[in-house]
mmCIF file of C-alpha atoms and ligand atoms in Angstrom:
data_model
loop_
_atom_site.group_PDB
_atom_site.id
_atom_site.type_symbol
_atom_site.label_atom_id
_atom_site.label_comp_id
_atom_site.label_asym_id
_atom_site.label_seq_id
_atom_site.Cartn_x
_atom_site.Cartn_y
_atom_site.Cartn_z
ATOM 1 C CA MET A 19 90.958 88.841 79.897
ATOM 2 C CA THR A 20 89.437 91.380 81.979
ATOM 3 C CA ARG A 21 88.847 91.187 85.549
ATOM 4 C CA VAL A 22 86.966 92.991 87.815
ATOM 5 C CA GLY A 23 87.828 93.849 91.681
ATOM 6 C CA PHE A 24 86.571 94.717 94.451
ATOM 7 C CA GLY A 25 87.725 96.611 97.828
ATOM 8 C CA PHE A 26 85.952 98.045 100.614
ATOM 9 C CA ASP A 27 87.602 99.741 103.773
ATOM 10 C CA LEU A 28 86.601 101.348 107.168
ATOM 11 C CA HIS A 29 88.491 102.611 109.909
ATOM 12 C CA PRO A 30 87.680 104.655 113.148
ATOM 13 C CA LEU A 31 88.120 108.549 113.555
ATOM 14 C CA ARG A 32 90.081 110.091 116.877
ATOM 15 C CA ARG A 33 91.096 112.535 117.833
ATOM 16 C CA GLY A 34 94.723 113.903 117.432
ATOM 17 C CA ARG A 35 95.336 111.805 114.241
ATOM 18 C CA PRO A 36 96.461 112.755 110.989
ATOM 19 C CA LEU A 37 93.812 112.411 108.232
ATOM 20 C CA VAL A 38 94.959 110.839 105.020
ATOM 21 C CA LEU A 39 92.694 110.014 102.242
ATOM 22 C CA GLY A 40 94.118 108.644 98.749
ATOM 23 C CA GLY A 41 97.528 110.063 100.221
ATOM 24 C CA VAL A 42 96.637 113.349 101.077
ATOM 25 C CA THR A 43 96.667 114.750 104.663
ATOM 26 C CA LEU A 44 93.587 117.034 105.323
ATOM 27 C CA PRO A 45 93.268 119.637 107.711
ATOM 28 C CA SER A 46 91.290 118.088 110.537
ATOM 29 C CA GLU A 47 90.628 117.411 114.005
ATOM 30 C CA ILE A 48 90.228 114.420 114.211
ATOM 31 C CA GLY A 49 91.827 111.132 111.708
ATOM 32 C CA LEU A 50 91.893 107.663 110.644
ATOM 33 C CA ASP A 51 93.285 105.246 113.236
ATOM 34 C CA GLY A 52 94.870 102.382 112.613
ATOM 35 C CA HIS A 53 97.980 100.555 112.089
ATOM 36 C CA SER A 54 99.427 102.633 109.213
ATOM 37 C CA ASP A 55 98.448 105.537 108.504
ATOM 38 C CA ALA A 56 95.324 104.327 108.355
ATOM 39 C CA ASP A 57 94.308 105.589 104.088
ATOM 40 C CA VAL A 58 90.736 104.105 103.875
ATOM 41 C CA LEU A 59 90.956 105.016 100.296
ATOM 42 C CA CYS A 60 94.055 103.493 99.320
ATOM 43 C CA HIS A 61 93.183 100.085 100.787
ATOM 44 C CA ALA A 62 90.304 99.522 99.286
ATOM 45 C CA VAL A 63 91.500 100.255 96.182
ATOM 46 C CA GLY A 64 94.498 97.480 97.120
ATOM 47 C CA GLU A 65 92.190 95.253 98.321
ATOM 48 C CA ALA A 66 90.475 95.417 94.992
ATOM 49 C CA LEU A 67 93.548 95.524 93.217
ATOM 50 C CA LEU A 68 94.095 91.410 95.352
ATOM 51 C CA GLY A 69 90.678 91.010 94.764
ATOM 52 C CA ALA A 70 90.738 91.055 90.852
ATOM 53 C CA LEU A 71 93.587 88.911 90.717
ATOM 54 C CA ALA A 72 92.065 86.101 93.121
ATOM 55 C CA LEU A 73 95.248 87.241 95.503
ATOM 56 C CA GLY A 74 93.416 87.259 98.790
ATOM 57 C CA ASP A 75 92.856 90.909 101.327
ATOM 58 C CA LEU A 76 95.951 93.648 102.537
ATOM 59 C CA GLY A 77 95.819 91.817 105.715
ATOM 60 C CA ARG A 78 97.037 88.359 104.649
ATOM 61 C CA HIS A 79 100.079 90.235 102.397
ATOM 62 C CA PHE A 80 100.540 93.195 104.616
ATOM 63 C CA PRO A 81 99.427 91.958 108.167
ATOM 64 C CA ASP A 82 99.397 94.403 111.267
ATOM 65 C CA THR A 83 101.328 92.594 113.554
ATOM 66 C CA ASP A 84 104.733 93.228 110.972
ATOM 67 C CA PRO A 85 106.212 96.677 112.574
ATOM 68 C CA ARG A 86 107.604 97.629 109.311
ATOM 69 C CA TYR A 87 104.444 98.430 108.151
ATOM 70 C CA HIS A 88 103.491 100.680 111.658
ATOM 71 C CA GLY A 89 102.904 104.070 110.672
ATOM 72 C CA ILE A 90 103.573 103.540 107.720
ATOM 73 C CA SER A 91 102.822 105.698 103.840
ATOM 74 C CA SER A 92 99.112 103.097 102.469
ATOM 75 C CA LEU A 93 100.772 104.251 99.065
ATOM 76 C CA VAL A 94 103.638 102.368 99.634
ATOM 77 C CA LEU A 95 101.255 99.331 100.663
ATOM 78 C CA LEU A 96 99.850 100.540 96.936
ATOM 79 C CA ASP A 97 102.922 100.534 94.873
ATOM 80 C CA LYS A 98 103.566 97.211 96.493
ATOM 81 C CA THR A 99 100.491 96.277 95.789
ATOM 82 C CA MET A 100 100.820 96.612 92.185
ATOM 83 C CA GLU A 101 104.262 95.111 91.494
ATOM 84 C CA LEU A 102 101.954 91.841 93.239
ATOM 85 C CA VAL A 103 99.596 92.764 90.151
ATOM 86 C CA ARG A 104 102.379 93.129 87.565
ATOM 87 C CA ALA A 105 104.356 90.332 88.264
ATOM 88 C CA ARG A 106 100.676 88.631 87.683
ATOM 89 C CA GLY A 107 101.265 90.184 83.740
ATOM 90 C CA GLY A 108 98.514 92.252 85.275
ATOM 91 C CA ARG A 109 97.475 95.579 83.858
ATOM 92 C CA LEU A 110 95.497 98.160 85.595
ATOM 93 C CA VAL A 111 92.652 99.606 82.762
ATOM 94 C CA ASN A 112 90.967 102.218 85.349
ATOM 95 C CA VAL A 113 89.930 102.492 89.127
ATOM 96 C CA ASP A 114 86.491 104.030 90.589
ATOM 97 C CA ALA A 115 86.060 104.857 94.059
ATOM 98 C CA THR A 116 83.948 106.353 96.871
ATOM 99 C CA VAL A 117 84.689 107.873 99.916
ATOM 100 C CA LEU A 118 81.952 107.999 102.790
ATOM 101 C CA ALA A 119 82.667 110.761 105.366
ATOM 102 C CA GLN A 120 80.075 113.300 107.026
ATOM 103 C CA ALA A 121 83.248 115.651 107.033
ATOM 104 C CA PRO A 122 85.038 117.051 106.144
ATOM 105 C CA ARG A 123 84.222 118.736 103.234
ATOM 106 C CA LEU A 124 86.253 116.493 100.380
ATOM 107 C CA LEU A 125 85.651 117.586 97.308
ATOM 108 C CA PRO A 126 88.253 120.352 97.117
ATOM 109 C CA HIS A 127 90.444 116.884 97.267
ATOM 110 C CA LEU A 128 89.247 114.419 94.959
ATOM 111 C CA ASP A 129 91.202 115.602 92.018
ATOM 112 C CA GLU A 130 94.356 115.738 94.428
ATOM 113 C CA MET A 131 93.527 112.700 95.866
ATOM 114 C CA ALA A 132 93.110 110.918 91.858
ATOM 115 C CA LYS A 133 96.628 112.294 91.262
ATOM 116 C CA ARG A 134 98.261 110.693 93.730
ATOM 117 C CA LEU A 135 96.467 107.562 93.523
ATOM 118 C CA ALA A 136 97.295 107.455 89.797
ATOM 119 C CA ASP A 137 101.431 108.055 89.771
ATOM 120 C CA THR A 138 101.308 105.594 92.700
ATOM 121 C CA LEU A 139 99.731 103.384 90.514
ATOM 122 C CA GLY A 140 101.619 104.164 87.729
ATOM 123 C CA VAL A 141 98.005 104.999 84.969
ATOM 124 C CA GLY A 142 97.414 108.182 83.494
ATOM 125 C CA GLY A 143 94.428 110.514 85.201
ATOM 126 C CA ASP A 144 91.575 109.533 83.358
ATOM 127 C CA ALA A 145 92.033 105.957 84.368
ATOM 128 C CA VAL A 146 91.490 107.370 88.405
ATOM 129 C CA SER A 147 87.582 108.156 89.338
ATOM 130 C CA VAL A 148 87.685 109.722 93.268
ATOM 131 C CA LYS A 149 84.387 110.390 94.129
ATOM 132 C CA ALA A 150 82.896 111.046 97.997
ATOM 133 C CA LYS A 151 79.423 110.635 99.178
ATOM 134 C CA SER A 152 77.755 112.472 102.535
ATOM 135 C CA PRO A 153 76.684 109.598 104.683
ATOM 136 C CA GLU A 154 73.496 112.508 105.479
ATOM 137 C CA GLY A 155 74.065 111.910 109.235
ATOM 138 C CA LEU A 156 73.385 108.044 109.462
ATOM 139 C CA GLY A 157 75.028 105.779 111.329
ATOM 140 C CA LEU A 158 78.580 105.147 112.721
ATOM 141 C CA LEU A 159 79.568 107.363 109.433
ATOM 142 C CA GLY A 160 77.079 109.710 110.393
ATOM 143 C CA ARG A 161 78.326 110.358 113.602
ATOM 144 C CA LYS A 162 81.570 111.067 112.162
ATOM 145 C CA GLU A 163 82.370 108.044 114.428
ATOM 146 C CA GLY A 164 84.304 106.121 111.037
ATOM 147 C CA ILE A 165 84.947 106.792 107.485
ATOM 148 C CA ALA A 166 84.652 103.997 104.571
ATOM 149 C CA ALA A 167 86.011 103.454 101.040
ATOM 150 C CA MET A 168 84.732 101.370 98.424
ATOM 151 C CA ALA A 169 86.658 101.123 95.190
ATOM 152 C CA VAL A 170 86.255 98.874 91.863
ATOM 153 C CA VAL A 171 89.159 98.245 90.262
ATOM 154 C CA SER A 172 89.296 96.541 86.077
ATOM 155 C CA VAL A 173 92.695 94.693 85.446
ATOM 156 C CA GLU A 174 93.899 93.055 82.036
ATOM 157 C CA VAL A 175 96.174 90.103 82.136
ATOM 158 C CA THR A 176 98.139 88.739 79.546
HETATM 159 MG MG1 MG B 195 92.567 99.506 106.617
#
């Protein structure tokens, strides 16, 4: 049986925070704020994985009240999420993700993000797609108040 999962995440941008997307730290004076490293791309993919198996959301498995997850790399959370998927007989087929950011320009970093994600998820590079979209100056994303990400995954369950 093949199942599909969808994930979305949004974090605020703050001066002095590192900007981590897909496990890659990007050169930027502003970064995403949150309990973990606030990597919206990893979080969207993790939400999608959990969604594919109807396992709830990331907050349920990795609560932001738990000091173990303070400042943690979201790649670690993604690795733990894949363990949950595998434990239920799930095999990740592919990921398609989009990051919505006004700045910085993400295109030069997309391949590296996809590779980090693929390595963490234990799939080949051709199974992970990471795309970037500019919000064209519109709304909170256009005003650089935050960065959002969306992801769809396909999981085969045996
Ligand atoms: Mg998040």
